[in-house]
Amino acid sequence: MPEISELLAQMSDDSPRGTSELMARVYHELHRLAAAYMRRERRDHTLQTTALVHEAYLRLVGQRDIAWKNREHFFGVAAQMMRRILVDHARAHLCRRRGGPQQRVSLDEVGISPRTHSADLVALDEALTRLAQIDARQARVVELRFFGGLTAEETAKTLAVSTKTVNRDWLVAKAWLHAEIAERK
Amino acid sequence: MTPQQWERIKQIFDAALAEASADRATFLQANCGDDSVIRSEVERLLAEHERASGFLDRPSHGNAFALSGSQISGTEAPLTGQKISHYEILAKLGEGGMGIVYRAFDTQLLRPVALKVLSHNALADPESNRRFLREARTASALNHPNIAHVYEVGEADGTRFIVMEHIEGRTLAATIRDLPLDFARVLELGLQAADALAEAHEHGIIHRDVKPSNIMITPRGQLKILDFGLAKVRSKQPDQERGLTDSSLTSPGLVVGTTRYMSPEQVLGHDVDQRSDIFSLGVVFYEMVAGHPAFAGGTATETMDQVLHSEPEPIAAIRSNAPRELGRIIRKCIEKDRGKRYSSARELYTDLLQLRENRPLAFGFKMDRRKFLFTAALRWVAAAALLVTALIASLYLIRGRGDAIDSLAVLPLANASRDADIEYLVDGITENLINSLSQVPKLRVMARSTVFSYKGKAADPLEVGRKLKVRAVLTGRVAQQGDALKVGTELVRVADGSQLWGEQSTWPLANILTMQADMVKQISEKLRLRLTGEQRQRSTKSYTDNTEAYHLYLRGRYYSLNLWTADGFKKGLDYLNRAITLDPTYALAYAGLAATYYDASGVYYQPQEAMPKAKAAAVKALELDEEVAEAHTALAEVMAYYEWNWKEAEKHYQRALALNPNYALAHLYYGQYLVEQGRLEGVEEMRQAERLDPLTPETSMLLPLWHYMARQYDEAISECLKLIEMKPDFYLGHSILGLAYEQKRMLAEAMAQFNEARRLDPQQPFTLGYLGHAYATLGKRSEAHEMIAEMRRRAQRIYVDPFAVAIVYAGLDEKDEAFTWLERAYDAHSESLVHYKNAPLLDGLRSDRRFTNLFRRMGLAS
């Protein structure tokens, strides 16, 4: 298996093989990290997804300087992974609950905590999947910004579009998703 | 809706937002034209946009992972979750005199940090501010593994903060509470602390607040001193550091903790120098050893009085088995009169080091103490250099006759000097020579491990040469003569005993490393071999210009190759790391590190701990110099047995062999790898290794193991018996013999062999596993379970390969348990899974679907 940096370089050439290998590696690493964090369960410890992804990045590509483009690509992939991990976790959490109505919380407070907001996260994920069928890039913007914690500029670089485009996609997406989720509740 | 429509919807939405709300309707009218689909969608989205104002605006903060308990109760520190400059605050770590410390994440450099947010009163006056900045700047220049690094001092939104290295672990204060600390540990920590202080003092920084709560111990046992140069901030008066006028004295709770580590001059408000830190450190030492503070009164004043006037109870009275020297060292640190203390931390360090090196019995070292006196070693750096020069210069003068010499054994040089301390240097130089010559093509050079079995034995060189089947043998003697070394060497043709060349020389000090290149070149020429330019470069490479680094490398390899004990590995790593510190481009030292970590993995360290380190070191070595065969081998091993990355591993094995065809171990490991993949050309590789290196246990144990795996038990038994005859104290011969006996149903004999193996090397976990399996086969189930219990007990102290436990369950035919433990071995990436896949021990599990599944996941066919 080639080095992560090679895979990243391949990714930028849009080589599908590179992408899937990279994704597999990244997923494995992120999942491991996420699981480790979750197990620790320290009371005052707030895990940030961005911190998690950054840590995975460091572990996977080491301390060497990677070209800016590749770093963005990494985060792009990582964002995708994070989404999967978080949603899987949320689904699993929902399964564990005995039933009873989920507490309705305003969508604006997306400080999602397992106790009350797993359902929201799952709903978001599903809505995002539907959005992807209409506009794949737009869904990607949401994924990168929300799950990956990238700024608008970073997102633009990753997707090779303008920041303006990203911002527009983002605003529209928020409205659309909000409507979708509210509707299904 | 078509994609084009959707695109249009987005554009219109965006533009519409720029319009004032009142104008939007008209805007839409104008822009959507007749398309009612587009228009209704844009309208819907615009409406929703208002409602979704805060939605998704903060990234999915893994508040998914947060337990919101503290957020609800409101005890959460106010800053958590916020950002200061480019740092994200994650959690509160604690509170100190100056402010609150948080764990944070640096979003620019992508690393965790400790961030101390200064409370306002800490920096009230501009003078303090200035001094603080000055100190912080100097402190940030300190770069030492035992000092918590200060990265940055900054200000954001009126908040002043300090960014420091984040350290996982516990404070020394917390560790002392769990006393008793054994002396070895005290020394180890003391050395690190003294080293750190020495570094700081050399930079002109005095800590001024050395105390157990300012000292962290990482999970790996590394000590780190915090808050260098920052203690000054508290005082408002420039000349009285933490003196009686310090406002903190008025609050009793805080004071006692600080006061009892203060030096007398601090208590009195006098000027302090580095000796004050030494006093404080001495007090900390005392507490570590005695279990209670040296100076402790009911009030601050009483404590200060004790610091000034009373002597603490002697260590010897509290712990009767304390080394007297330790008591003396501590006393010298805490002399009231600073003229009588250690004048420098470096002195203290040296004393502590002497103590550690000179107490083999107390600290479990197995070395001959004479060999490793630290101070003596330094004397011999130059001598080492001389030796190699002499040796190679001698070889240079070979006068070849007629046919070329195509095989050679370099016998270990004899140390004829009265000083036994240079032994490892002599060995290392022999080894260096062997390595250099090994890279010469078409010259077969016997491996180090083979020739070293003749060390110290009065063997006839010709006899040895015949046994090893080489054409020539090189022997030598080294003796010291004043400031120079007298070296006598002789190259002898084995066939007829004729001396090809002999030389006695006395060599003054010289830089061997530059001469060495020339020498080796000339040797090979004399041996009538041709080198391509590239190969010549390779075999004359010295890898470092720094003699001291070379010396440290030799020591490191001496330990890690000869001493397969936890301590040996630790020391090996320590020396190798020091070599690297001296010469960061020393590729060979990195390769040595990689090999050491790899060797220690699975027995003394968890694979997850050691293997990545081995890999990192190997990669680094190759970055520095791609042509280091040892690094390729180590990397191949990690890739194969830890990462299960078979393809890449093979590439590196082959590269190693291309670089150094005489590298016996590379042949051995590659052969083993091939055989485990089911490729029988591996057997030829292993035989080649045996030809190159017939007398090392490692080589000779692979053959019997191979027979056992191939279920040729009689052959295995006879090979084992040969091995045991050669090396009766090597546990592995007995282990494998036991395995073979077991398969032949000779169970009593098998048990005897396993017990012997256990006696010879109790540390090896697999012996217990084999015993357990044998008990199970005998039907003694409770004894088998006892073996499991013992392994589990041991696992609490040290890493035990889960595979060893799985073996017993396999024998007991408790399949579920066996697979549970195999899965654990999988998770730990235990090499055993690869090595023992085909072992008869696991036959009971082979037909189970889980077996196939497990190995398929590793990329191995069953």
mmCIF file of N, CA and C in Angstrom, chain B residues 97 171-173 207-216 225-227 234 242 254 257-262 280-281 284:
data_model
loop_
_atom_site.group_PDB
_atom_site.id
_atom_site.type_symbol
_atom_site.label_atom_id
_atom_site.label_comp_id
_atom_site.label_asym_id
_atom_site.label_seq_id
_atom_site.Cartn_x
_atom_site.Cartn_y
_atom_site.Cartn_z
ATOM 1 N N GLY B 97 -1.424 29.570 40.299
ATOM 2 C CA GLY B 97 -1.389 30.897 40.913
ATOM 3 C C GLY B 97 -1.622 31.998 39.891
ATOM 4 N N THR B 171 1.225 14.725 37.572
ATOM 5 C CA THR B 171 2.288 15.495 38.212
ATOM 6 C C THR B 171 3.071 14.566 39.132
ATOM 7 N N LEU B 172 4.265 15.015 39.440
ATOM 8 C CA LEU B 172 5.086 14.256 40.380
ATOM 9 C C LEU B 172 4.388 14.227 41.731
ATOM 10 N N ALA B 173 3.707 15.319 42.037
ATOM 11 C CA ALA B 173 2.980 15.377 43.300
ATOM 12 C C ALA B 173 2.007 14.213 43.399
ATOM 13 N N HIS B 207 14.648 28.571 37.385
ATOM 14 C CA HIS B 207 13.228 28.239 37.456
ATOM 15 C C HIS B 207 12.528 28.982 38.594
ATOM 16 N N ARG B 208 13.092 28.889 39.750
ATOM 17 C CA ARG B 208 12.604 29.574 40.943
ATOM 18 C C ARG B 208 11.379 28.948 41.584
ATOM 19 N N ASP B 209 10.800 27.965 40.965
ATOM 20 C CA ASP B 209 9.599 27.392 41.581
ATOM 21 C C ASP B 209 9.549 25.890 41.348
ATOM 22 N N VAL B 210 10.668 25.262 41.579
ATOM 23 C CA VAL B 210 10.716 23.809 41.381
ATOM 24 C C VAL B 210 9.954 23.137 42.512
ATOM 25 N N LYS B 211 8.955 22.377 42.144
ATOM 26 C CA LYS B 211 8.169 21.654 43.149
ATOM 27 C C LYS B 211 7.417 20.528 42.444
ATOM 28 N N PRO B 212 6.957 19.561 43.208
ATOM 29 C CA PRO B 212 6.350 18.384 42.567
ATOM 30 C C PRO B 212 5.139 18.695 41.688
ATOM 31 N N SER B 213 4.421 19.752 42.015
ATOM 32 C CA SER B 213 3.263 20.035 41.167
ATOM 33 C C SER B 213 3.659 20.740 39.880
ATOM 34 N N ASN B 214 4.914 21.115 39.763
ATOM 35 C CA ASN B 214 5.421 21.720 38.539
ATOM 36 C C ASN B 214 6.179 20.722 37.688
ATOM 37 N N ILE B 215 6.119 19.473 38.097
ATOM 38 C CA ILE B 215 6.839 18.432 37.383
ATOM 39 C C ILE B 215 5.842 17.383 36.928
ATOM 40 N N MET B 216 5.870 17.095 35.653
ATOM 41 C CA MET B 216 4.940 16.104 35.111
ATOM 42 C C MET B 216 5.699 14.824 34.751
ATOM 43 N N ILE B 225 9.574 19.287 33.249
ATOM 44 C CA ILE B 225 9.431 20.396 34.193
ATOM 45 C C ILE B 225 8.641 21.504 33.511
ATOM 46 N N LEU B 226 7.659 21.999 34.222
ATOM 47 C CA LEU B 226 6.799 23.038 33.653
ATOM 48 C C LEU B 226 7.189 24.415 34.150
ATOM 49 N N ASP B 227 6.695 25.374 33.432
ATOM 50 C CA ASP B 227 6.698 26.753 33.925
ATOM 51 C C ASP B 227 8.066 27.332 34.171
ATOM 52 N N ARG B 234 4.909 36.673 39.486
ATOM 53 C CA ARG B 234 4.048 36.914 40.634
ATOM 54 C C ARG B 234 4.474 38.094 41.474
ATOM 55 N N ARG B 242 9.530 36.140 45.488
ATOM 56 C CA ARG B 242 8.742 35.317 46.419
ATOM 57 C C ARG B 242 9.187 35.532 47.864
ATOM 58 N N LEU B 254 -2.543 28.748 50.126
ATOM 59 C CA LEU B 254 -1.588 28.649 49.023
ATOM 60 C C LEU B 254 -0.152 28.510 49.497
ATOM 61 N N GLY B 257 2.112 25.115 50.373
ATOM 62 C CA GLY B 257 2.531 24.328 49.212
ATOM 63 C C GLY B 257 3.764 24.888 48.556
ATOM 64 N N THR B 258 3.861 26.168 48.449
ATOM 65 C CA THR B 258 5.016 26.767 47.792
ATOM 66 C C THR B 258 6.217 26.839 48.717
ATOM 67 N N THR B 259 5.983 27.240 49.955
ATOM 68 C CA THR B 259 7.111 27.572 50.810
ATOM 69 C C THR B 259 8.056 26.415 51.039
ATOM 70 N N ARG B 260 7.531 25.231 51.137
ATOM 71 C CA ARG B 260 8.427 24.196 51.631
ATOM 72 C C ARG B 260 9.477 23.748 50.633
ATOM 73 N N TYR B 261 9.337 24.213 49.387
ATOM 74 C CA TYR B 261 10.393 23.904 48.414
ATOM 75 C C TYR B 261 11.324 25.086 48.175
ATOM 76 N N MET B 262 11.055 26.185 48.861
ATOM 77 C CA MET B 262 11.895 27.363 48.668
ATOM 78 C C MET B 262 13.256 27.181 49.301
ATOM 79 N N SER B 280 15.798 23.406 45.779
ATOM 80 C CA SER B 280 14.395 22.989 45.609
ATOM 81 C C SER B 280 14.315 21.575 45.053
ATOM 82 N N LEU B 281 15.152 21.280 44.098
ATOM 83 C CA LEU B 281 15.134 19.925 43.541
ATOM 84 C C LEU B 281 15.516 18.898 44.595
ATOM 85 N N VAL B 284 12.675 18.098 46.640
ATOM 86 C CA VAL B 284 11.784 17.184 45.911
ATOM 87 C C VAL B 284 12.319 15.754 45.984
#
